[in-house]
GROMACS .gro file of C-alpha atoms in nm:
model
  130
    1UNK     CA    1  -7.684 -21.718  -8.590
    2UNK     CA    2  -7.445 -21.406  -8.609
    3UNK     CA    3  -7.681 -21.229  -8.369
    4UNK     CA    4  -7.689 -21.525  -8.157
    5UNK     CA    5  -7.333 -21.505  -8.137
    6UNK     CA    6  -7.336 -21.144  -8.084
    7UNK     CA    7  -7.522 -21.127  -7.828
    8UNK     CA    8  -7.354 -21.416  -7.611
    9UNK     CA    9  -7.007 -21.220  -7.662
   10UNK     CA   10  -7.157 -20.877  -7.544
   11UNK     CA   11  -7.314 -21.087  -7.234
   12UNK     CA   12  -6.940 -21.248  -7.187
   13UNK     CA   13  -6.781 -20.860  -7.214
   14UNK     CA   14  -7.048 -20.680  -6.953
   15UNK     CA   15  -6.976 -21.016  -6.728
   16UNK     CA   16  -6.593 -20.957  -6.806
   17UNK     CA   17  -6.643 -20.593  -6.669
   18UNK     CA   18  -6.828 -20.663  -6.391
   19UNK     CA   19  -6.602 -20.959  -6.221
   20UNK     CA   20  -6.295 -20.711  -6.303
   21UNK     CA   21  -6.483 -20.412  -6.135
   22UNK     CA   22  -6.581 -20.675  -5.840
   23UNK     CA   23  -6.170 -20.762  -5.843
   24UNK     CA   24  -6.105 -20.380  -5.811
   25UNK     CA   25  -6.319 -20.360  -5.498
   26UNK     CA   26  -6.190 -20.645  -5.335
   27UNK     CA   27  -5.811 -20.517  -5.394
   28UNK     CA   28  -5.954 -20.163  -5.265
   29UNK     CA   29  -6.118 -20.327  -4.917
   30UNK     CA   30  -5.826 -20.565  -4.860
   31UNK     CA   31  -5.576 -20.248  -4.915
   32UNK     CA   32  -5.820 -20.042  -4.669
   33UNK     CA   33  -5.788 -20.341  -4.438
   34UNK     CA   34  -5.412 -20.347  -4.450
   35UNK     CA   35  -5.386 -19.997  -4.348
   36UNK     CA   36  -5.627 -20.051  -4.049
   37UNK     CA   37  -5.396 -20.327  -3.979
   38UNK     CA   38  -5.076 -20.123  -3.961
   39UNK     CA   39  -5.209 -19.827  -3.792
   40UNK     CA   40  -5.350 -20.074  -3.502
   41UNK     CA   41  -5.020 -20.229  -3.482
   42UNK     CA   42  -4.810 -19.927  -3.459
   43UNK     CA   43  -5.081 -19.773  -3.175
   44UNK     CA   44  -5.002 -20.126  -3.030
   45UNK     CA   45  -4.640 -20.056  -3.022
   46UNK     CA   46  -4.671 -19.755  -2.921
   47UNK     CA   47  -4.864 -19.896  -2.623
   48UNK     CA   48  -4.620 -20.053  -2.518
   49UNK     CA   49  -4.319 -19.800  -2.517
   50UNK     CA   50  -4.496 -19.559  -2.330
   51UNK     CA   51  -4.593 -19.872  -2.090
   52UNK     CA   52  -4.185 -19.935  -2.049
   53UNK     CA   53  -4.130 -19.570  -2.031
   54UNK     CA   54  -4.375 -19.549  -1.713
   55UNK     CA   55  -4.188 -19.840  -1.573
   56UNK     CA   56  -3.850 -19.697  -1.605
   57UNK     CA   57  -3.985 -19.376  -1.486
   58UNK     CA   58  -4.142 -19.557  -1.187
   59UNK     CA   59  -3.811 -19.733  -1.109
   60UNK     CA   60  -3.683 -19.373  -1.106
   61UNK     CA   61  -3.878 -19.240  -0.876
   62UNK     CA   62  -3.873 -19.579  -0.634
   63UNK     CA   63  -3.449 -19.501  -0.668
   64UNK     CA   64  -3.562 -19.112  -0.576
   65UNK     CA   65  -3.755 -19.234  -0.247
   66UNK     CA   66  -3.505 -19.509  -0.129
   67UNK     CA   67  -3.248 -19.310  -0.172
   68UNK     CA   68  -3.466 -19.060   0.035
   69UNK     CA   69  -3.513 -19.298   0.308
   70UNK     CA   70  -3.106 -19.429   0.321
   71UNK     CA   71  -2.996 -19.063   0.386
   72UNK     CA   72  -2.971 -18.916   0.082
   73UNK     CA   73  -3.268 -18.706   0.038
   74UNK     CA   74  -3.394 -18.625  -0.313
   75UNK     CA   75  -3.523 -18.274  -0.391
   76UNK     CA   76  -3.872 -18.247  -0.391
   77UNK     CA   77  -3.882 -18.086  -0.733
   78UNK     CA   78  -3.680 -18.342  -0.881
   79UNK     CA   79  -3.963 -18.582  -0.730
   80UNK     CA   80  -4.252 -18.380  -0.871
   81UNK     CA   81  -4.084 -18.304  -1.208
   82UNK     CA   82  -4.047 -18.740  -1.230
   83UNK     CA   83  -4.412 -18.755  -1.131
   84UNK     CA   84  -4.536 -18.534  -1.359
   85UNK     CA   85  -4.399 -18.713  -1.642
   86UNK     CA   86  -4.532 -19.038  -1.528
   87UNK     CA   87  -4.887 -18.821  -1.543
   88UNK     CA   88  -4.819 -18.700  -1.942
   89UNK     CA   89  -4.711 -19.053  -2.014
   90UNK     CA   90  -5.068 -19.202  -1.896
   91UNK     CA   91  -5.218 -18.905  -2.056
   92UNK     CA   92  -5.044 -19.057  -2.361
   93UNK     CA   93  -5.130 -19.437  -2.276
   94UNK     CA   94  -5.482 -19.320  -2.260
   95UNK     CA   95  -5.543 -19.157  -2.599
   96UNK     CA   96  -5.370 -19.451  -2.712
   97UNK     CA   97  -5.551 -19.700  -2.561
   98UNK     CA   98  -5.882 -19.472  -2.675
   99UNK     CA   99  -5.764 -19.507  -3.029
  100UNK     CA  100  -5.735 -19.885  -3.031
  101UNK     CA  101  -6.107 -19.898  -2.846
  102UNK     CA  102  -5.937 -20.037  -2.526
  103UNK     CA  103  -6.178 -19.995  -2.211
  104UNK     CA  104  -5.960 -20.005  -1.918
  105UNK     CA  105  -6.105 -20.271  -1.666
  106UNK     CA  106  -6.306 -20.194  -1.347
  107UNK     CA  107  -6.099 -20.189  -1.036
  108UNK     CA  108  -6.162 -20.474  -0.810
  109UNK     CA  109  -6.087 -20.591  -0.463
  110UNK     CA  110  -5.736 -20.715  -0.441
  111UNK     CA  111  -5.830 -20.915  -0.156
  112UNK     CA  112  -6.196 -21.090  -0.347
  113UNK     CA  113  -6.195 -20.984  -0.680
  114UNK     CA  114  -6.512 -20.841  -0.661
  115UNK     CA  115  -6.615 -20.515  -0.851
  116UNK     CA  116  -6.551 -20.158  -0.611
  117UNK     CA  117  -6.751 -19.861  -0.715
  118UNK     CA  118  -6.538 -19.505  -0.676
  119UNK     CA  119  -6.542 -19.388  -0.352
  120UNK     CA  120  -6.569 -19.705  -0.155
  121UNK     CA  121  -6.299 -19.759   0.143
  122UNK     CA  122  -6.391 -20.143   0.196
  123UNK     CA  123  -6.465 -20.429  -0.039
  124UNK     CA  124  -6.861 -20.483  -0.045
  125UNK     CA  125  -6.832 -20.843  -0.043
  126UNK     CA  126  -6.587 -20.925   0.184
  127UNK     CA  127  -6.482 -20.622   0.389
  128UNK     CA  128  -6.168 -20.540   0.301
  129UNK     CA  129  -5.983 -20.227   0.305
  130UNK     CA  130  -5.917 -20.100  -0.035
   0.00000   0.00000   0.00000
């Protein structure tokens, strides 16, 4: 009977061992999951700043060129300097959006909605000018 015994209790401790090693894992893949959480979020954040920084770089440059047009002409370097920013900020959106696995979406006819292929001047399916 004592080996009976014996034996069910080392059966009980290798179980014991094995659901806490099976715990462990799960605490290590929901930890690992967390982190992959977080770092999305922050790229997601970080998204959108640089997003509001184009904007408000883009308002800039609008101010530049109306105040261009109402007599009050804006240098041209101060122009290309604002523009070139707006180019390193995309640069930035991109490698961002790469990171999160964002595919930016196929440009389409404003007019139809229909897909355009680069190069095209007009709209395949209904003639517009793109």
């Amino acid at each position: 009977m004592n080996e009976k015994l014996q034996n069910l209790l080392e059966l009980v401790q290798r179980t014991a061992w094995q659901a806490g090693d099976l715990a462990a894992d799960a605490v290590y893949g929901a930890g690992q999951m967390a982190d992959d959480l977080l770092s999305s979020a922050k790229l997601r954040v970080r998204a959108a700043t640089v997003e509001g920084e184009i904007k408000g770089k883009l308002t800039e440059v609008g101010r530049m060129v109306y105040a261009t047009h109402t007599g009050t002409p804006t240098e041209s370097e101060d122009l290309l300097s604002k523009l070139q920013e707006i180019d390193e900020l995309h640069a930035q959106l991109a490698d961002i959006n790469d990171a999160l696995g964002r595919v930016p979406e196929p440009p389409v006819c404003s007019t139809c909605g229909a897909a355009i292929r680069e190069g095209d001047a007009f709209c395949r399916e209904c003639g517009g000018k793109l």
